[in-house]
Amino acid sequence: MTTTISTPSVEALAPHFSGDLIDRDHPAYDAARQVWNGEIQRHPSLIAKARGAADVAAAIRFAREHDLPASVRGGGHAVAGHAVLDDGIVIDLSAMTGTRVDPVARTIQAGGGALQSDVDREAQQFGLAATGGFVSHTGVAGLTLGGGIGHLMRKFGLSIDALRECDVVTADGENVSASADENADLFWGLRGGGGNFGVVTNFTFDLQPLGPQILAGLIAWPAAQADWVLSFLRDFIADAPDELGLMANLRLAPPLPVFPTEVHGTPIIGLIVTWAGDIAAGEAFLRPLRALGTPLVDAITQKPYVAHQKMLDPAVPHGRHYYWKSHRLGPLTDDVIAIICEHLGTISSPLSSVPIFSFGGAMARVPEDATAFSHRDAAHDINIVGSWLPEQAGEADRHRAWVRGFFDALAPHSRGVYVNFTSDDAQSRMGQAYSQGQLDRLRRLKAAYDPTNFFNRNANITPA
């Protein structure tokens, strides 16, 4: 049943709202309802595009007064499309992208709609950085509230480990601050518990010296060498210094000039290297990796950090259709490697990929109960990403079946799931995303800050 918001009701919100109110008749409606995953096509009754915390509070109060379901949009990058809903109201923070660096205190403030590229660009003006995602058009809010893994996590920890303060609008439309010294219980839950407790309109992060030039890039081999490349990765990362970030990626070679023409469309394995330290020391440490087998390409070089952060952007553009499933893994055993190699051989789309992220270092040294991010002692995260073009909708079932088959084969080896990598399975996997102690504490926190579960378009934590 379609919910219709009457004109008088919208006019009642307008005096309290400085941003744009976009209903179904607005010329910008179709563009405004789109999110990163083109598979998600939902039709809200109203999109309230906020300019600040006062707009967010007004939209929350309006939704509650009119008994409207609501979603919250930051970067709109969640594969499940939590940011947008059918009928109801979208509280849209995408215009709130302002950032401000304090180079003396080495901190950055970022609005609730900021993208990782906004933070990277401003911080690097001062030779500073914090752990961001692996794609620069990821929203800072969703990334951080779920934990925040990225290229720099082994050196600097997760995004939440650099988080110092949040400005939050609660389910009652009240403005509060959360930090280690103020509303510490809420601050604990915001660091991994997702968007369950309120709308974060501003984040403050610590920054660390980095760049602007770093040693980074891609080295890749044909799939026939994937088993021993993954075995090498397992052993190499186990004893590596914190400065090394290492991500594997398995897919079909794209038709790009960096790859020899004869391998275009054939299975490959790549390792994406990020060295967050002295470049000469990095070149020395990476020699065994670069001498491994016969690479198809070795593009590890000195480059600007901001360029490296955008390296994967073209592989996951807005509007393409995506479906994925994920596992947290321990060290890559021979059995796990065999499963990965087998399913790479049956990959169903040239646009699909299998990134494998390597943990350890600084992020693993944070106590498990310090934040709401679990399984810090795991070795890897694997994300099985199915992708296809909008005009290939008739092939969607085949691509989803490949993802599910791969996921099921790895299930006996699973150590849980990263909450930001859940998709249509979010609710059934909440017990795998957190320890029992964390989940119990999150549910009590939900009962305190959002007892009616107003914020439920997310990887939802139900109130105790």
Coordinates of N, CA and C in Angstrom, one line a residue, residues 336-413:
V336 N 40.6 -23.9 2.5 CA 39.9 -22.6 2.1 C 40.5 -22.1 0.7
I337 N 41.8 -22.2 0.5 CA 42.4 -21.8 -0.7 C 41.8 -22.6 -1.9
A338 N 41.6 -23.9 -1.7 CA 41.1 -24.8 -2.7 C 39.7 -24.4 -3.1
I339 N 38.9 -24.0 -2.1 CA 37.5 -23.6 -2.4 C 37.5 -22.3 -3.2
I340 N 38.4 -21.4 -2.8 CA 38.4 -20.1 -3.5 C 38.9 -20.3 -4.9
C341 N 39.9 -21.1 -5.2 CA 40.3 -21.3 -6.5 C 39.3 -22.0 -7.4
E342 N 38.6 -23.0 -6.8 CA 37.5 -23.7 -7.5 C 36.4 -22.7 -8.0
H343 N 36.0 -21.8 -7.1 CA 34.9 -20.9 -7.5 C 35.4 -19.8 -8.3
L344 N 36.6 -19.4 -8.3 CA 37.1 -18.4 -9.3 C 37.0 -19.0 -10.7
G345 N 37.2 -20.3 -10.8 CA 37.1 -20.9 -12.1 C 35.7 -20.9 -12.7
T346 N 34.7 -20.7 -11.8 CA 33.3 -20.7 -12.3 C 32.6 -19.3 -12.2
I347 N 33.4 -18.3 -12.1 CA 32.9 -16.9 -11.9 C 31.9 -16.6 -13.1
S348 N 30.8 -16.0 -12.8 CA 29.7 -15.9 -13.7 C 29.6 -14.6 -14.5
S349 N 30.4 -13.6 -14.1 CA 30.3 -12.3 -14.7 C 31.7 -11.6 -14.8
P350 N 32.1 -11.0 -15.8 CA 33.3 -10.3 -15.9 C 33.4 -9.1 -15.0
L351 N 32.3 -8.7 -14.4 CA 32.3 -7.6 -13.5 C 32.3 -8.0 -12.0
S352 N 32.2 -9.3 -11.7 CA 32.2 -9.8 -10.4 C 33.7 -9.9 -9.9
S353 N 33.8 -9.9 -8.5 CA 35.1 -10.0 -8.0 C 35.1 -10.6 -6.6
V354 N 36.3 -11.0 -6.1 CA 36.3 -11.6 -4.7 C 37.5 -10.9 -4.0
P355 N 37.3 -9.8 -3.3 CA 38.3 -9.2 -2.5 C 38.5 -9.9 -1.2
I356 N 39.7 -10.1 -0.8 CA 40.1 -10.7 0.5 C 41.0 -9.7 1.2
F357 N 40.5 -9.3 2.4 CA 41.1 -8.2 3.2 C 41.9 -8.8 4.3
S358 N 43.1 -8.3 4.5 CA 44.0 -8.9 5.5 C 44.0 -8.1 6.8
F359 N 43.7 -8.7 7.9 CA 43.7 -8.1 9.2 C 45.0 -8.1 9.9
G360 N 45.0 -7.9 11.2 CA 46.3 -7.9 12.0 C 46.8 -6.5 12.3
G361 N 48.0 -6.4 12.9 CA 48.6 -5.2 13.2 C 47.8 -4.4 14.2
A362 N 47.7 -3.1 14.1 CA 47.1 -2.2 15.1 C 45.7 -2.5 15.4
M363 N 44.9 -2.9 14.4 CA 43.5 -3.1 14.6 C 43.3 -4.3 15.5
A364 N 44.2 -5.3 15.5 CA 44.0 -6.5 16.3 C 44.4 -6.3 17.7
R365 N 45.1 -5.2 18.0 CA 45.6 -5.0 19.4 C 44.6 -4.3 20.2
V366 N 43.5 -3.8 19.7 CA 42.5 -3.1 20.4 C 41.6 -4.2 21.1
P367 N 41.4 -4.1 22.4 CA 40.6 -5.1 23.1 C 39.2 -5.3 22.5
E368 N 38.8 -6.6 22.5 CA 37.5 -6.9 21.8 C 36.3 -6.1 22.4
D369 N 36.3 -5.9 23.7 CA 35.2 -5.2 24.4 C 35.3 -3.7 24.4
A370 N 36.3 -3.2 23.8 CA 36.5 -1.7 23.7 C 35.5 -1.0 22.8
T371 N 35.1 -1.7 21.8 CA 34.1 -1.2 20.8 C 33.1 -2.3 20.5
A372 N 32.2 -2.0 19.6 CA 31.2 -2.9 19.2 C 31.6 -3.6 17.9
F373 N 32.9 -3.7 17.6 CA 33.4 -4.4 16.5 C 34.0 -5.8 16.9
S374 N 33.5 -6.8 16.3 CA 33.9 -8.2 16.8 C 34.9 -8.8 15.9
H375 N 35.5 -9.9 16.4 CA 36.4 -10.8 15.7 C 37.6 -10.1 15.2
R376 N 38.2 -9.2 16.1 CA 39.4 -8.5 15.7 C 40.6 -9.5 15.6
D377 N 40.5 -10.7 16.1 CA 41.6 -11.6 16.0 C 41.5 -12.5 14.7
A378 N 40.5 -12.2 13.9 CA 40.5 -12.9 12.6 C 41.6 -12.5 11.7
A379 N 41.9 -13.3 10.7 CA 43.0 -13.0 9.8 C 42.5 -12.3 8.5
H380 N 41.3 -12.6 8.1 CA 40.8 -12.1 6.8 C 39.3 -11.9 6.8
D381 N 38.9 -11.0 5.8 CA 37.5 -10.9 5.5 C 37.4 -11.2 4.0
I382 N 36.5 -12.1 3.5 CA 36.3 -12.3 2.1 C 34.9 -11.9 1.7
N383 N 34.9 -11.1 0.6 CA 33.6 -10.6 0.2 C 33.4 -11.1 -1.2
I384 N 32.3 -11.8 -1.4 CA 32.0 -12.5 -2.7 C 31.0 -11.5 -3.4
V385 N 31.5 -10.8 -4.4 CA 30.7 -9.7 -5.0 C 30.3 -10.1 -6.4
G386 N 29.0 -10.3 -6.6 CA 28.4 -10.5 -7.9 C 28.0 -9.1 -8.5
S387 N 28.3 -8.9 -9.7 CA 27.9 -7.6 -10.4 C 27.6 -7.8 -11.8
W388 N 26.6 -7.0 -12.3 CA 26.2 -7.1 -13.7 C 25.6 -5.8 -14.1
L389 N 25.4 -5.5 -15.4 CA 24.9 -4.3 -15.9 C 23.4 -4.2 -15.8
P390 N 22.8 -3.0 -15.7 CA 21.3 -2.9 -15.5 C 20.6 -3.6 -16.7
E391 N 21.1 -3.6 -17.9 CA 20.4 -4.2 -19.0 C 20.6 -5.8 -19.0
Q392 N 21.3 -6.3 -18.0 CA 21.5 -7.7 -17.9 C 20.6 -8.3 -16.8
A393 N 19.5 -7.7 -16.5 CA 18.7 -8.1 -15.4 C 18.2 -9.5 -15.5
G394 N 18.1 -10.0 -16.7 CA 17.7 -11.4 -16.9 C 18.7 -12.4 -16.5
E395 N 19.9 -12.0 -16.3 CA 21.0 -12.9 -15.8 C 21.2 -12.8 -14.3
A396 N 20.4 -12.0 -13.6 CA 20.7 -11.8 -12.2 C 20.7 -13.1 -11.4
D397 N 19.7 -13.9 -11.6 CA 19.6 -15.2 -10.9 C 20.9 -16.0 -11.0
R398 N 21.5 -16.1 -12.2 CA 22.7 -16.9 -12.4 C 23.8 -16.3 -11.6
H399 N 24.0 -15.0 -11.5 CA 25.0 -14.3 -10.8 C 24.8 -14.5 -9.3
R400 N 23.6 -14.4 -8.8 CA 23.3 -14.6 -7.4 C 23.6 -16.0 -7.0
A401 N 23.3 -16.9 -7.9 CA 23.5 -18.4 -7.5 C 25.0 -18.6 -7.4
W402 N 25.9 -18.0 -8.2 CA 27.3 -18.1 -8.1 C 27.8 -17.6 -6.7
V403 N 27.3 -16.5 -6.3 CA 27.6 -15.9 -5.0 C 27.2 -16.8 -3.9
R404 N 26.0 -17.3 -3.9 CA 25.5 -18.1 -2.9 C 26.2 -19.5 -2.8
G405 N 26.5 -20.1 -3.9 CA 27.2 -21.3 -3.9 C 28.6 -21.2 -3.3
F406 N 29.3 -20.1 -3.7 CA 30.7 -19.8 -3.1 C 30.6 -19.6 -1.6
F407 N 29.6 -18.8 -1.2 CA 29.4 -18.5 0.2 C 29.1 -19.8 1.0
D408 N 28.2 -20.6 0.5 CA 27.9 -21.9 1.2 C 29.1 -22.8 1.3
A409 N 29.9 -22.8 0.3 CA 31.1 -23.7 0.3 C 32.1 -23.3 1.4
L410 N 32.1 -22.0 1.7 CA 33.0 -21.4 2.7 C 32.4 -21.4 4.1
A411 N 31.1 -21.7 4.2 CA 30.4 -21.5 5.5 C 31.1 -22.3 6.6
P412 N 31.5 -23.6 6.4 CA 32.1 -24.3 7.5 C 33.4 -23.7 8.1
H413 N 34.0 -22.7 7.3 CA 35.2 -22.1 7.8 C 35.0 -20.7 8.3

